[in-house]
């Protein structure tokens, strides 16, 4: 038994997502847009390149590959992005449909980014809401 694991019972991904999401308030697309427009939030797009090329980008969002997220957003880290200014920063993680972003937001919260959250429904919900999107390379052709 792993001494660091209090609950040794294996859980499925659905239960894990439910537990993670219960630990912080998630944000809806319109609310995230308004917070960004007011300069109160940093949108972080963790979708992989092929999806960004296919579906486009959210203007002003910081693009960070998922495997680099913690290193780029840690305000104390030597590899941090210039936007990673404080542990008080409202970071809104965006994936394609709002699943991987929940796990990523939880990881950022463990780093001390206590306001980290994720976008309900991900990029697809943002786009469906009619919020700004810049066309990707394939979408332009």
JSON list of N, CA and C in Angstrom, two decimals, residues 8-42:
[
{"chain": "A", "resi": 8, "resn": "UNK", "atom": "N", "xyz": [-6.77, 4.18, -0.86]},
{"chain": "A", "resi": 8, "resn": "UNK", "atom": "CA", "xyz": [-6.09, 3.24, -1.73]},
{"chain": "A", "resi": 8, "resn": "UNK", "atom": "C", "xyz": [-7.03, 2.58, -2.74]},
{"chain": "A", "resi": 9, "resn": "UNK", "atom": "N", "xyz": [-8.33, 2.77, -2.59]},
{"chain": "A", "resi": 9, "resn": "UNK", "atom": "CA", "xyz": [-9.29, 2.18, -3.51]},
{"chain": "A", "resi": 9, "resn": "UNK", "atom": "C", "xyz": [-9.18, 2.87, -4.87]},
{"chain": "A", "resi": 10, "resn": "UNK", "atom": "N", "xyz": [-8.97, 2.10, -5.94]},
{"chain": "A", "resi": 10, "resn": "UNK", "atom": "CA", "xyz": [-8.90, 2.71, -7.27]},
{"chain": "A", "resi": 10, "resn": "UNK", "atom": "C", "xyz": [-10.22, 3.40, -7.62]},
{"chain": "A", "resi": 11, "resn": "UNK", "atom": "N", "xyz": [-10.11, 4.51, -8.31]},
{"chain": "A", "resi": 11, "resn": "UNK", "atom": "CA", "xyz": [-11.30, 5.22, -8.77]},
{"chain": "A", "resi": 11, "resn": "UNK", "atom": "C", "xyz": [-11.23, 5.36, -10.28]},
{"chain": "A", "resi": 12, "resn": "UNK", "atom": "N", "xyz": [-12.38, 5.42, -10.90]},
{"chain": "A", "resi": 12, "resn": "UNK", "atom": "CA", "xyz": [-12.43, 5.66, -12.34]},
{"chain": "A", "resi": 12, "resn": "UNK", "atom": "C", "xyz": [-12.31, 7.15, -12.62]},
{"chain": "A", "resi": 13, "resn": "UNK", "atom": "N", "xyz": [-12.12, 7.48, -13.88]},
{"chain": "A", "resi": 13, "resn": "UNK", "atom": "CA", "xyz": [-11.93, 8.88, -14.25]},
{"chain": "A", "resi": 13, "resn": "UNK", "atom": "C", "xyz": [-13.16, 9.72, -13.96]},
{"chain": "A", "resi": 14, "resn": "UNK", "atom": "N", "xyz": [-14.35, 9.17, -14.11]},
{"chain": "A", "resi": 14, "resn": "UNK", "atom": "CA", "xyz": [-15.56, 9.95, -13.82]},
{"chain": "A", "resi": 14, "resn": "UNK", "atom": "C", "xyz": [-15.62, 10.36, -12.36]},
{"chain": "A", "resi": 15, "resn": "UNK", "atom": "N", "xyz": [-15.29, 9.43, -11.47]},
{"chain": "A", "resi": 15, "resn": "UNK", "atom": "CA", "xyz": [-15.28, 9.75, -10.04]},
{"chain": "A", "resi": 15, "resn": "UNK", "atom": "C", "xyz": [-14.17, 10.73, -9.71]},
{"chain": "A", "resi": 16, "resn": "UNK", "atom": "N", "xyz": [-13.01, 10.54, -10.32]},
{"chain": "A", "resi": 16, "resn": "UNK", "atom": "CA", "xyz": [-11.90, 11.45, -10.09]},
{"chain": "A", "resi": 16, "resn": "UNK", "atom": "C", "xyz": [-12.26, 12.87, -10.52]},
{"chain": "A", "resi": 17, "resn": "UNK", "atom": "N", "xyz": [-12.87, 13.02, -11.70]},
{"chain": "A", "resi": 17, "resn": "UNK", "atom": "CA", "xyz": [-13.30, 14.34, -12.16]},
{"chain": "A", "resi": 17, "resn": "UNK", "atom": "C", "xyz": [-14.30, 14.97, -11.21]},
{"chain": "A", "resi": 18, "resn": "UNK", "atom": "N", "xyz": [-15.23, 14.16, -10.73]},
{"chain": "A", "resi": 18, "resn": "UNK", "atom": "CA", "xyz": [-16.23, 14.66, -9.79]},
{"chain": "A", "resi": 18, "resn": "UNK", "atom": "C", "xyz": [-15.56, 15.17, -8.51]},
{"chain": "A", "resi": 19, "resn": "UNK", "atom": "N", "xyz": [-14.61, 14.42, -7.99]},
{"chain": "A", "resi": 19, "resn": "UNK", "atom": "CA", "xyz": [-13.90, 14.83, -6.78]},
{"chain": "A", "resi": 19, "resn": "UNK", "atom": "C", "xyz": [-13.10, 16.11, -7.00]},
{"chain": "A", "resi": 20, "resn": "UNK", "atom": "N", "xyz": [-12.37, 16.17, -8.11]},
{"chain": "A", "resi": 20, "resn": "UNK", "atom": "CA", "xyz": [-11.55, 17.34, -8.42]},
{"chain": "A", "resi": 20, "resn": "UNK", "atom": "C", "xyz": [-12.43, 18.57, -8.58]},
{"chain": "A", "resi": 21, "resn": "UNK", "atom": "N", "xyz": [-13.49, 18.45, -9.35]},
{"chain": "A", "resi": 21, "resn": "UNK", "atom": "CA", "xyz": [-14.37, 19.59, -9.62]},
{"chain": "A", "resi": 21, "resn": "UNK", "atom": "C", "xyz": [-15.11, 20.07, -8.38]},
{"chain": "A", "resi": 22, "resn": "UNK", "atom": "N", "xyz": [-15.29, 19.21, -7.41]},
{"chain": "A", "resi": 22, "resn": "UNK", "atom": "CA", "xyz": [-15.94, 19.62, -6.16]},
{"chain": "A", "resi": 22, "resn": "UNK", "atom": "C", "xyz": [-15.03, 20.53, -5.33]},
{"chain": "A", "resi": 23, "resn": "UNK", "atom": "N", "xyz": [-13.74, 20.56, -5.67]},
{"chain": "A", "resi": 23, "resn": "UNK", "atom": "CA", "xyz": [-12.77, 21.30, -4.88]},
{"chain": "A", "resi": 23, "resn": "UNK", "atom": "C", "xyz": [-12.59, 22.76, -5.27]},
{"chain": "A", "resi": 24, "resn": "UNK", "atom": "N", "xyz": [-13.23, 23.21, -6.33]},
{"chain": "A", "resi": 24, "resn": "UNK", "atom": "CA", "xyz": [-13.08, 24.60, -6.76]},
{"chain": "A", "resi": 24, "resn": "UNK", "atom": "C", "xyz": [-14.25, 25.00, -7.66]},
{"chain": "A", "resi": 25, "resn": "UNK", "atom": "N", "xyz": [-14.53, 26.30, -7.73]},
{"chain": "A", "resi": 25, "resn": "UNK", "atom": "CA", "xyz": [-15.59, 26.76, -8.64]},
{"chain": "A", "resi": 25, "resn": "UNK", "atom": "C", "xyz": [-15.10, 26.81, -10.07]},
{"chain": "A", "resi": 26, "resn": "UNK", "atom": "N", "xyz": [-15.86, 26.22, -10.99]},
{"chain": "A", "resi": 26, "resn": "UNK", "atom": "CA", "xyz": [-15.53, 26.28, -12.41]},
{"chain": "A", "resi": 26, "resn": "UNK", "atom": "C", "xyz": [-16.15, 27.54, -13.01]},
{"chain": "A", "resi": 27, "resn": "UNK", "atom": "N", "xyz": [-15.72, 27.91, -14.19]},
{"chain": "A", "resi": 27, "resn": "UNK", "atom": "CA", "xyz": [-16.18, 29.16, -14.79]},
{"chain": "A", "resi": 27, "resn": "UNK", "atom": "C", "xyz": [-16.82, 28.89, -16.16]},
{"chain": "A", "resi": 28, "resn": "UNK", "atom": "N", "xyz": [-17.91, 29.59, -16.43]},
{"chain": "A", "resi": 28, "resn": "UNK", "atom": "CA", "xyz": [-18.62, 29.47, -17.70]},
{"chain": "A", "resi": 28, "resn": "UNK", "atom": "C", "xyz": [-17.95, 30.37, -18.74]},
{"chain": "A", "resi": 29, "resn": "UNK", "atom": "N", "xyz": [-18.11, 30.07, -20.03]},
{"chain": "A", "resi": 29, "resn": "UNK", "atom": "CA", "xyz": [-17.44, 30.85, -21.07]},
{"chain": "A", "resi": 29, "resn": "UNK", "atom": "C", "xyz": [-17.69, 32.36, -21.00]},
{"chain": "A", "resi": 30, "resn": "UNK", "atom": "N", "xyz": [-18.92, 32.79, -20.87]},
{"chain": "A", "resi": 30, "resn": "UNK", "atom": "CA", "xyz": [-19.21, 34.23, -20.87]},
{"chain": "A", "resi": 30, "resn": "UNK", "atom": "C", "xyz": [-18.54, 34.92, -19.68]},
{"chain": "A", "resi": 31, "resn": "UNK", "atom": "N", "xyz": [-18.57, 34.27, -18.52]},
{"chain": "A", "resi": 31, "resn": "UNK", "atom": "CA", "xyz": [-17.93, 34.83, -17.33]},
{"chain": "A", "resi": 31, "resn": "UNK", "atom": "C", "xyz": [-16.42, 34.92, -17.51]},
{"chain": "A", "resi": 32, "resn": "UNK", "atom": "N", "xyz": [-15.82, 33.91, -18.13]},
{"chain": "A", "resi": 32, "resn": "UNK", "atom": "CA", "xyz": [-14.38, 33.92, -18.40]},
{"chain": "A", "resi": 32, "resn": "UNK", "atom": "C", "xyz": [-14.04, 35.04, -19.37]},
{"chain": "A", "resi": 33, "resn": "UNK", "atom": "N", "xyz": [-14.85, 35.21, -20.39]},
{"chain": "A", "resi": 33, "resn": "UNK", "atom": "CA", "xyz": [-14.62, 36.27, -21.37]},
{"chain": "A", "resi": 33, "resn": "UNK", "atom": "C", "xyz": [-14.65, 37.64, -20.68]},
{"chain": "A", "resi": 34, "resn": "UNK", "atom": "N", "xyz": [-15.67, 37.86, -19.87]},
{"chain": "A", "resi": 34, "resn": "UNK", "atom": "CA", "xyz": [-15.81, 39.15, -19.18]},
{"chain": "A", "resi": 34, "resn": "UNK", "atom": "C", "xyz": [-14.64, 39.40, -18.22]},
{"chain": "A", "resi": 35, "resn": "UNK", "atom": "N", "xyz": [-14.20, 38.35, -17.51]},
{"chain": "A", "resi": 35, "resn": "UNK", "atom": "CA", "xyz": [-13.07, 38.50, -16.59]},
{"chain": "A", "resi": 35, "resn": "UNK", "atom": "C", "xyz": [-11.80, 38.82, -17.35]},
{"chain": "A", "resi": 36, "resn": "UNK", "atom": "N", "xyz": [-11.63, 38.23, -18.51]},
{"chain": "A", "resi": 36, "resn": "UNK", "atom": "CA", "xyz": [-10.46, 38.50, -19.33]},
{"chain": "A", "resi": 36, "resn": "UNK", "atom": "C", "xyz": [-10.50, 39.92, -19.88]},
{"chain": "A", "resi": 37, "resn": "UNK", "atom": "N", "xyz": [-11.67, 40.34, -20.35]},
{"chain": "A", "resi": 37, "resn": "UNK", "atom": "CA", "xyz": [-11.82, 41.70, -20.88]},
{"chain": "A", "resi": 37, "resn": "UNK", "atom": "C", "xyz": [-11.53, 42.74, -19.81]},
{"chain": "A", "resi": 38, "resn": "UNK", "atom": "N", "xyz": [-11.85, 42.43, -18.57]},
{"chain": "A", "resi": 38, "resn": "UNK", "atom": "CA", "xyz": [-11.61, 43.35, -17.45]},
{"chain": "A", "resi": 38, "resn": "UNK", "atom": "C", "xyz": [-10.18, 43.26, -16.93]},
{"chain": "A", "resi": 39, "resn": "UNK", "atom": "N", "xyz": [-9.37, 42.39, -17.52]},
{"chain": "A", "resi": 39, "resn": "UNK", "atom": "CA", "xyz": [-7.99, 42.23, -17.09]},
{"chain": "A", "resi": 39, "resn": "UNK", "atom": "C", "xyz": [-7.85, 41.46, -15.78]},
{"chain": "A", "resi": 40, "resn": "UNK", "atom": "N", "xyz": [-8.86, 40.66, -15.44]},
{"chain": "A", "resi": 40, "resn": "UNK", "atom": "CA", "xyz": [-8.89, 39.94, -14.17]},
{"chain": "A", "resi": 40, "resn": "UNK", "atom": "C", "xyz": [-8.54, 38.46, -14.28]},
{"chain": "A", "resi": 41, "resn": "UNK", "atom": "N", "xyz": [-8.35, 37.96, -15.50]},
{"chain": "A", "resi": 41, "resn": "UNK", "atom": "CA", "xyz": [-8.10, 36.53, -15.68]},
{"chain": "A", "resi": 41, "resn": "UNK", "atom": "C", "xyz": [-7.12, 36.30, -16.81]},
{"chain": "A", "resi": 42, "resn": "UNK", "atom": "N", "xyz": [-6.39, 35.20, -16.70]},
{"chain": "A", "resi": 42, "resn": "UNK", "atom": "CA", "xyz": [-5.49, 34.74, -17.75]},
{"chain": "A", "resi": 42, "resn": "UNK", "atom": "C", "xyz": [-6.06, 33.44, -18.30]}
]
